[in-house]
PDB file of C-alpha atoms in Angstrom:
ATOM      1  CA  MET A  57      71.610 135.909  71.221  1.00 92.00           C
ATOM      2  CA  LYS A  58      72.596 134.700  67.753  1.00 96.00           C
ATOM      3  CA  THR A  59      70.250 132.645  65.619  1.00 98.00           C
ATOM      4  CA  VAL A  60      71.862 129.730  63.776  1.00 98.00           C
ATOM      5  CA  LEU A  61      70.161 127.637  61.099  1.00 98.00           C
ATOM      6  CA  VAL A  62      71.446 124.062  60.979  1.00 98.00           C
ATOM      7  CA  VAL A  63      70.287 122.139  57.928  1.00 98.00           C
ATOM      8  CA  GLY A  64      70.527 118.437  58.693  1.00 95.00           C
ATOM      9  CA  GLY A  65      70.706 119.030  62.430  1.00 92.00           C
ATOM     10  CA  SER A  66      69.016 115.836  63.602  1.00 91.00           C
ATOM     11  CA  LYS A  67      71.893 113.363  63.245  1.00 92.00           C
ATOM     12  CA  GLY A  68      75.659 113.012  63.161  1.00 94.00           C
ATOM     13  CA  ILE A  69      77.754 116.133  62.817  1.00 96.00           C
ATOM     14  CA  GLY A  70      74.664 118.334  62.521  1.00 95.00           C
ATOM     15  CA  LYS A  71      73.304 117.084  65.852  1.00 95.00           C
ATOM     16  CA  ALA A  72      76.712 117.580  67.482  1.00 96.00           C
ATOM     17  CA  ILE A  73      76.711 121.179  66.250  1.00 97.00           C
ATOM     18  CA  VAL A  74      73.211 121.744  67.638  1.00 96.00           C
ATOM     19  CA  ASP A  75      74.267 120.272  70.992  1.00 94.00           C
ATOM     20  CA  LYS A  76      77.323 122.533  71.026  1.00 95.00           C
ATOM     21  CA  LEU A  77      75.378 125.708  70.251  1.00 96.00           C
ATOM     22  CA  LYS A  78      71.978 125.272  71.870  1.00 92.00           C
ATOM     23  CA  ASN A  79      72.975 126.728  75.236  1.00 90.00           C
ATOM     24  CA  THR A  80      74.275 129.974  73.731  1.00 94.00           C
ATOM     25  CA  CYS A  81      72.279 130.419  70.502  1.00 96.00           C
ATOM     26  CA  ASN A  82      68.759 130.191  69.186  1.00 96.00           C
ATOM     27  CA  ILE A  83      68.752 127.172  66.891  1.00 96.00           C
ATOM     28  CA  ILE A  84      66.605 126.486  63.851  1.00 97.00           C
ATOM     29  CA  ILE A  85      66.855 122.931  62.555  1.00 97.00           C
ATOM     30  CA  MET A  86      65.750 121.732  59.142  1.00 96.00           C
ATOM     31  CA  SER A  87      65.692 117.964  58.790  1.00 95.00           C
ATOM     32  CA  ARG A  88      63.536 115.073  57.759  1.00 90.00           C
ATOM     33  CA  SER A  89      63.956 113.297  61.118  1.00 84.00           C
ATOM     34  CA  LYS A  90      62.231 114.585  64.231  1.00 79.00           C
ATOM     35  CA  VAL A  91      64.334 116.055  67.045  1.00 78.00           C
ATOM     36  CA  ASP A  92      63.749 116.928  70.690  1.00 74.00           C
ATOM     37  CA  ILE A  93      62.708 120.559  70.942  1.00 72.00           C
ATOM     38  CA  SER A  94      63.803 122.844  73.786  1.00 76.00           C
ATOM     39  CA  ASP A  95      63.040 126.493  74.588  1.00 78.00           C
ATOM     40  CA  ASN A  96      65.518 127.919  72.094  1.00 88.00           C
ATOM     41  CA  VAL A  97      65.396 125.145  69.465  1.00 92.00           C
ATOM     42  CA  ILE A  98      62.748 124.931  66.768  1.00 93.00           C
ATOM     43  CA  GLN A  99      62.496 122.505  63.879  1.00 94.00           C
ATOM     44  CA  TYR A 100      61.076 122.520  60.393  1.00 95.00           C
ATOM     45  CA  SER A 101      60.494 118.942  59.296  1.00 94.00           C
ATOM     46  CA  LEU A 102      61.168 118.968  55.558  1.00 95.00           C
ATOM     47  CA  ASP A 103      63.265 117.704  52.676  1.00 95.00           C
ATOM     48  CA  VAL A 104      65.508 120.583  51.622  1.00 96.00           C
ATOM     49  CA  LEU A 105      65.745 119.394  48.033  1.00 96.00           C
ATOM     50  CA  ALA A 106      62.051 118.681  47.492  1.00 96.00           C
ATOM     51  CA  ASP A 107      60.131 121.087  49.725  1.00 97.00           C
ATOM     52  CA  ASP A 108      59.622 124.836  49.851  1.00 97.00           C
ATOM     53  CA  LEU A 109      61.740 126.523  52.508  1.00 98.00           C
ATOM     54  CA  PRO A 110      60.084 128.674  55.189  1.00 97.00           C
ATOM     55  CA  ASP A 111      60.706 132.399  55.514  1.00 97.00           C
ATOM     56  CA  ILE A 112      63.183 133.255  58.282  1.00 96.00           C
ATOM     57  CA  GLU A 113      63.999 136.879  59.022  1.00 92.00           C
ATOM     58  CA  LYS A 114      67.025 136.587  61.311  1.00 95.00           C
ATOM     59  CA  ILE A 115      69.968 134.280  60.588  1.00 98.00           C
ATOM     60  CA  ASP A 116      73.391 135.001  62.057  1.00 98.00           C
ATOM     61  CA  GLY A 117      74.872 131.651  61.114  1.00 98.00           C
ATOM     62  CA  LEU A 118      74.076 128.901  58.621  1.00 98.00           C
ATOM     63  CA  VAL A 119      75.439 125.371  58.669  1.00 98.00           C
ATOM     64  CA  TYR A 120      74.618 123.031  55.786  1.00 98.00           C
ATOM     65  CA  CYS A 121      75.290 119.448  56.901  1.00 96.00           C
ATOM     66  CA  PRO A 122      73.530 117.091  54.445  1.00 93.00           C
ATOM     67  CA  GLY A 123      75.970 114.850  52.632  1.00 88.00           C
ATOM     68  CA  SER A 124      76.553 111.415  51.200  1.00 85.00           C
ATOM     69  CA  ILE A 125      79.125 108.629  51.288  1.00 87.00           C
ATOM     70  CA  ASN A 126      78.613 106.847  48.001  1.00 89.00           C
ATOM     71  CA  LEU A 127      81.662 104.611  47.596  1.00 93.00           C
ATOM     72  CA  LYS A 128      81.634 102.663  44.338  1.00 95.00           C
ATOM     73  CA  SER A 129      84.016 101.913  41.511  1.00 97.00           C
ATOM     74  CA  LEU A 130      83.540 103.956  38.369  1.00 97.00           C
ATOM     75  CA  THR A 131      82.142 100.900  36.593  1.00 97.00           C
ATOM     76  CA  ARG A 132      79.389 100.647  39.217  1.00 97.00           C
ATOM     77  CA  LEU A 133      78.634 104.359  39.423  1.00 96.00           C
ATOM     78  CA  LYS A 134      75.737 105.505  37.287  1.00 97.00           C
ATOM     79  CA  ILE A 135      75.220 109.022  36.010  1.00 98.00           C
ATOM     80  CA  GLU A 136      72.326 109.194  38.479  1.00 97.00           C
ATOM     81  CA  ASP A 137      74.789 108.598  41.350  1.00 97.00           C
ATOM     82  CA  PHE A 138      76.796 111.664  40.340  1.00 97.00           C
ATOM     83  CA  GLN A 139      73.599 113.682  39.921  1.00 97.00           C
ATOM     84  CA  ASN A 140      72.189 112.634  43.298  1.00 96.00           C
ATOM     85  CA  ASP A 141      75.433 113.374  45.148  1.00 96.00           C
ATOM     86  CA  PHE A 142      75.696 116.761  43.438  1.00 97.00           C
ATOM     87  CA  ASN A 143      72.085 117.570  44.309  1.00 97.00           C
ATOM     88  CA  ILE A 144      72.537 116.729  47.996  1.00 96.00           C
ATOM     89  CA  ASN A 145      75.911 118.324  48.519  1.00 97.00           C
ATOM     90  CA  VAL A 146      75.930 121.319  46.179  1.00 98.00           C
ATOM     91  CA  LEU A 147      72.491 122.247  44.891  1.00 98.00           C
ATOM     92  CA  GLY A 148      70.871 121.800  48.296  1.00 98.00           C
ATOM     93  CA  ALA A 149      73.372 124.254  49.757  1.00 98.00           C
ATOM     94  CA  VAL A 150      72.807 126.661  46.862  1.00 98.00           C
ATOM     95  CA  LYS A 151      69.040 126.503  47.366  1.00 98.00           C
ATOM     96  CA  VAL A 152      69.331 127.329  51.075  1.00 98.00           C
ATOM     97  CA  ILE A 153      71.867 130.127  50.568  1.00 98.00           C
ATOM     98  CA  LYS A 154      69.785 131.741  47.813  1.00 98.00           C
ATOM     99  CA  LYS A 155      66.599 131.519  49.895  1.00 98.00           C
ATOM    100  CA  TYR A 156      68.143 133.260  52.896  1.00 98.00           C
ATOM    101  CA  GLU A 157      70.621 135.546  51.118  1.00 98.00           C
ATOM    102  CA  LYS A 158      68.982 138.783  52.289  1.00 97.00           C
ATOM    103  CA  SER A 159      68.850 137.673  55.903  1.00 97.00           C
ATOM    104  CA  LEU A 160      72.463 136.457  55.781  1.00 98.00           C
ATOM    105  CA  VAL A 161      73.630 139.773  54.321  1.00 97.00           C
ATOM    106  CA  SER A 162      71.687 141.922  56.782  1.00 96.00           C
ATOM    107  CA  ASN A 163      73.181 140.049  59.734  1.00 96.00           C
ATOM    108  CA  GLN A 164      76.732 139.720  58.296  1.00 97.00           C
ATOM    109  CA  ALA A 165      76.333 136.007  58.831  1.00 98.00           C
ATOM    110  CA  SER A 166      78.817 133.172  58.797  1.00 98.00           C
ATOM    111  CA  VAL A 167      78.117 130.155  56.561  1.00 98.00           C
ATOM    112  CA  VAL A 168      79.766 126.787  57.193  1.00 98.00           C
ATOM    113  CA  LEU A 169      79.680 124.072  54.529  1.00 98.00           C
ATOM    114  CA  PHE A 170      81.156 120.568  54.490  1.00 98.00           C
ATOM    115  CA  SER A 171      83.630 118.861  52.190  1.00 97.00           C
ATOM    116  CA  THR A 172      85.839 115.777  52.625  1.00 96.00           C
ATOM    117  CA  VAL A 173      89.515 114.873  52.751  1.00 95.00           C
ATOM    118  CA  ALA A 174      88.899 113.015  49.478  1.00 95.00           C
ATOM    119  CA  THR A 175      89.107 116.287  47.522  1.00 96.00           C
ATOM    120  CA  LYS A 176      92.781 116.611  48.491  1.00 94.00           C
ATOM    121  CA  LEU A 177      93.827 112.962  48.674  1.00 92.00           C
ATOM    122  CA  GLY A 178      93.088 110.701  45.726  1.00 94.00           C
ATOM    123  CA  MET A 179      91.145 107.744  47.105  1.00 92.00           C
ATOM    124  CA  PRO A 180      89.684 104.864  45.103  1.00 95.00           C
ATOM    125  CA  PHE A 181      85.896 104.562  44.896  1.00 95.00           C
ATOM    126  CA  HIS A 182      85.410 108.233  45.884  1.00 95.00           C
ATOM    127  CA  ALA A 183      84.860 109.705  42.401  1.00 96.00           C
ATOM    128  CA  SER A 184      81.256 110.805  42.866  1.00 96.00           C
ATOM    129  CA  ILE A 185      81.555 112.233  46.363  1.00 95.00           C
ATOM    130  CA  ALA A 186      84.929 113.875  45.641  1.00 96.00           C
ATOM    131  CA  VAL A 187      83.489 115.641  42.593  1.00 97.00           C
ATOM    132  CA  SER A 188      80.524 116.934  44.603  1.00 97.00           C
ATOM    133  CA  LYS A 189      82.563 118.092  47.573  1.00 97.00           C
ATOM    134  CA  ALA A 190      85.067 119.812  45.288  1.00 98.00           C
ATOM    135  CA  GLY A 191      82.048 121.719  44.013  1.00 98.00           C
ATOM    136  CA  VAL A 192      81.202 122.729  47.589  1.00 98.00           C
ATOM    137  CA  GLU A 193      84.718 124.097  48.058  1.00 98.00           C
ATOM    138  CA  GLY A 194      84.510 126.045  44.805  1.00 98.00           C
ATOM    139  CA  LEU A 195      81.117 127.415  45.771  1.00 98.00           C
ATOM    140  CA  ALA A 196      82.373 128.628  49.147  1.00 98.00           C
ATOM    141  CA  LYS A 197      85.469 130.320  47.743  1.00 98.00           C
ATOM    142  CA  SER A 198      83.517 132.061  45.006  1.00 98.00           C
ATOM    143  CA  LEU A 199      80.769 133.279  47.329  1.00 98.00           C
ATOM    144  CA  ALA A 200      83.306 134.371  49.952  1.00 98.00           C
ATOM    145  CA  ALA A 201      84.746 136.732  47.343  1.00 98.00           C
ATOM    146  CA  GLU A 202      81.338 137.830  46.065  1.00 98.00           C
ATOM    147  CA  TYR A 203      80.042 138.630  49.555  1.00 98.00           C
ATOM    148  CA  ALA A 204      83.236 139.855  51.211  1.00 98.00           C
ATOM    149  CA  THR A 205      82.347 142.189  54.136  1.00 96.00           C
ATOM    150  CA  LYS A 206      78.735 140.904  53.972  1.00 98.00           C
ATOM    151  CA  ILE A 207      78.775 137.117  54.528  1.00 98.00           C
ATOM    152  CA  ARG A 208      81.630 134.819  55.486  1.00 98.00           C
ATOM    153  CA  PHE A 209      81.855 131.367  53.859  1.00 98.00           C
ATOM    154  CA  ASN A 210      84.111 128.577  55.110  1.00 98.00           C
ATOM    155  CA  VAL A 211      84.313 124.822  54.635  1.00 98.00           C
ATOM    156  CA  ILE A 212      85.192 121.990  57.006  1.00 98.00           C
ATOM    157  CA  ALA A 213      86.670 118.883  55.371  1.00 97.00           C
ATOM    158  CA  PRO A 214      86.611 115.969  57.838  1.00 97.00           C
ATOM    159  CA  THR A 215      88.016 112.497  57.494  1.00 95.00           C
ATOM    160  CA  VAL A 216      85.858 109.532  58.565  1.00 93.00           C
ATOM    161  CA  THR A 217      83.648 110.585  61.477  1.00 94.00           C
ATOM    162  CA  ASP A 218      81.703 108.332  63.826  1.00 90.00           C
ATOM    163  CA  THR A 219      78.211 109.180  62.577  1.00 90.00           C
ATOM    164  CA  PRO A 220      75.250 107.216  61.184  1.00 86.00           C
ATOM    165  CA  LEU A 221      76.363 108.254  57.684  1.00 84.00           C
ATOM    166  CA  ALA A 222      79.663 106.420  58.186  1.00 84.00           C
ATOM    167  CA  ALA A 223      78.191 103.434  60.035  1.00 82.00           C
ATOM    168  CA  ARG A 224      78.944 101.109  57.117  1.00 85.00           C
ATOM    169  CA  LEU A 225      82.651 101.966  57.376  1.00 87.00           C
ATOM    170  CA  LEU A 226      82.738 101.435  61.149  1.00 92.00           C
ATOM    171  CA  ARG A 227      80.330  98.562  61.534  1.00 89.00           C
ATOM    172  CA  ASN A 228      82.464  96.338  63.763  1.00 92.00           C
ATOM    173  CA  ASP A 229      85.531  96.478  66.008  1.00 92.00           C
ATOM    174  CA  LYS A 230      87.858  95.152  63.320  1.00 92.00           C
ATOM    175  CA  GLN A 231      86.832  97.844  60.852  1.00 92.00           C
ATOM    176  CA  LYS A 232      87.164 100.503  63.541  1.00 93.00           C
ATOM    177  CA  GLU A 233      90.734  99.407  64.299  1.00 95.00           C
ATOM    178  CA  THR A 234      91.570  99.265  60.598  1.00 92.00           C
ATOM    179  CA  MET A 235      90.243 102.794  60.140  1.00 93.00           C
ATOM    180  CA  LYS A 236      92.303 104.045  63.081  1.00 94.00           C
ATOM    181  CA  GLU A 237      95.437 102.477  61.632  1.00 94.00           C
ATOM    182  CA  ARG A 238      94.890 104.220  58.298  1.00 92.00           C
ATOM    183  CA  HIS A 239      95.366 107.580  60.012  1.00 95.00           C
ATOM    184  CA  PRO A 240      98.771 108.761  61.278  1.00 93.00           C
ATOM    185  CA  LEU A 241      97.163 109.979  64.522  1.00 95.00           C
ATOM    186  CA  LYS A 242      95.667 106.490  64.940  1.00 95.00           C
ATOM    187  CA  ASP A 243      92.093 107.607  65.255  1.00 94.00           C
ATOM    188  CA  TYR A 244      89.045 108.737  63.314  1.00 90.00           C
ATOM    189  CA  LEU A 245      86.837 111.658  64.317  1.00 94.00           C
ATOM    190  CA  ASP A 246      84.242 112.186  66.984  1.00 95.00           C
ATOM    191  CA  PRO A 247      81.452 114.546  65.805  1.00 96.00           C
ATOM    192  CA  LYS A 248      82.179 116.809  68.787  1.00 97.00           C
ATOM    193  CA  GLU A 249      85.591 117.648  67.293  1.00 97.00           C
ATOM    194  CA  VAL A 250      83.958 118.853  64.103  1.00 97.00           C
ATOM    195  CA  ALA A 251      81.281 120.736  66.039  1.00 97.00           C
ATOM    196  CA  ALA A 252      83.966 122.628  67.954  1.00 98.00           C
ATOM    197  CA  LEU A 253      85.478 123.934  64.724  1.00 98.00           C
ATOM    198  CA  ALA A 254      82.059 124.811  63.331  1.00 98.00           C
ATOM    199  CA  ASN A 255      81.337 126.738  66.519  1.00 98.00           C
ATOM    200  CA  TYR A 256      84.537 128.720  66.087  1.00 98.00           C
ATOM    201  CA  LEU A 257      83.819 129.528  62.436  1.00 98.00           C
ATOM    202  CA  LEU A 258      80.327 130.732  63.349  1.00 98.00           C
ATOM    203  CA  SER A 259      81.620 132.944  66.140  1.00 97.00           C
ATOM    204  CA  ASP A 260      82.924 136.508  66.044  1.00 96.00           C
ATOM    205  CA  GLU A 261      86.336 135.133  67.026  1.00 97.00           C
ATOM    206  CA  SER A 262      86.758 134.038  63.403  1.00 98.00           C
ATOM    207  CA  LYS A 263      85.556 137.328  61.899  1.00 97.00           C
ATOM    208  CA  SER A 264      88.707 137.656  59.749  1.00 97.00           C
ATOM    209  CA  ILE A 265      88.413 134.167  58.224  1.00 98.00           C
ATOM    210  CA  SER A 266      86.538 133.569  54.977  1.00 98.00           C
ATOM    211  CA  GLY A 267      86.975 131.487  51.844  1.00 98.00           C
ATOM    212  CA  GLN A 268      88.976 128.806  53.655  1.00 98.00           C
ATOM    213  CA  VAL A 269      88.829 125.004  53.677  1.00 98.00           C
ATOM    214  CA  PHE A 270      89.756 123.444  57.014  1.00 97.00           C
ATOM    215  CA  PRO A 271      90.732 119.764  56.987  1.00 96.00           C
ATOM    216  CA  ILE A 272      90.253 117.737  60.153  1.00 97.00           C
ATOM    217  CA  ASP A 273      92.117 114.727  58.919  1.00 95.00           C
ATOM    218  CA  ALA A 274      93.810 112.868  61.823  1.00 95.00           C
ATOM    219  CA  GLY A 275      96.931 113.341  59.702  1.00 95.00           C
ATOM    220  CA  ILE A 276      95.789 111.333  56.682  1.00 95.00           C
ATOM    221  CA  ILE A 277      96.429 114.062  54.100  1.00 93.00           C
ATOM    222  CA  SER A 278      99.070 116.050  55.977  1.00 89.00           C
ATOM    223  CA  LEU A 279     101.396 113.461  57.529  1.00 94.00           C
ATOM    224  CA  LYS A 280     103.374 110.512  56.222  1.00 85.00           C
ATOM    225  CA  LEU A 281     104.996 108.321  58.844  1.00 84.00           C
TER     226      LEU A 281
END
């Protein structure tokens, strides 16, 4: 049975990924929030950026889910906003990958990171998050080349997803309808849709895929009606 480490696996997309995998994989969760533990799920309660990471010998898959939605105009964004978003999205992932590099290599692991549609589609008020997520995409492509045949790296770039992180964007029925109308497929994402793609990228069925960015965009960057 594969062992998959899910960083940020207590909420949102991370929780959906854990729910998708927990019946077929051993799951290790790292998160600040407590989760329900089952026979094949263990948790380390920690802050990835601030705390030391535990030693883990076997990792077949790694999913780094922590992110941010920091939507402000440039005039309201402070340098600290850019730094904080970069720390969460990029440096946190780098810290985890570096810590477990030997285990990832020895198990020819698959790593899944997260970006956003805002790296491909210019959107107002997304400067800080778009910069950070573009860094995630660059990191994945570079490491996919560096570790070809040893570790696979891929990125999922979702549009708005119904998670606690996006609650401010979907806080009432009117906003939900407005968000649906913004997308050519007239919907935003359920976390289970994203989890299904993550599951595929972690599996042996995707063994020939590395260095790719996969948008799940409900048509917003790919279709114009």
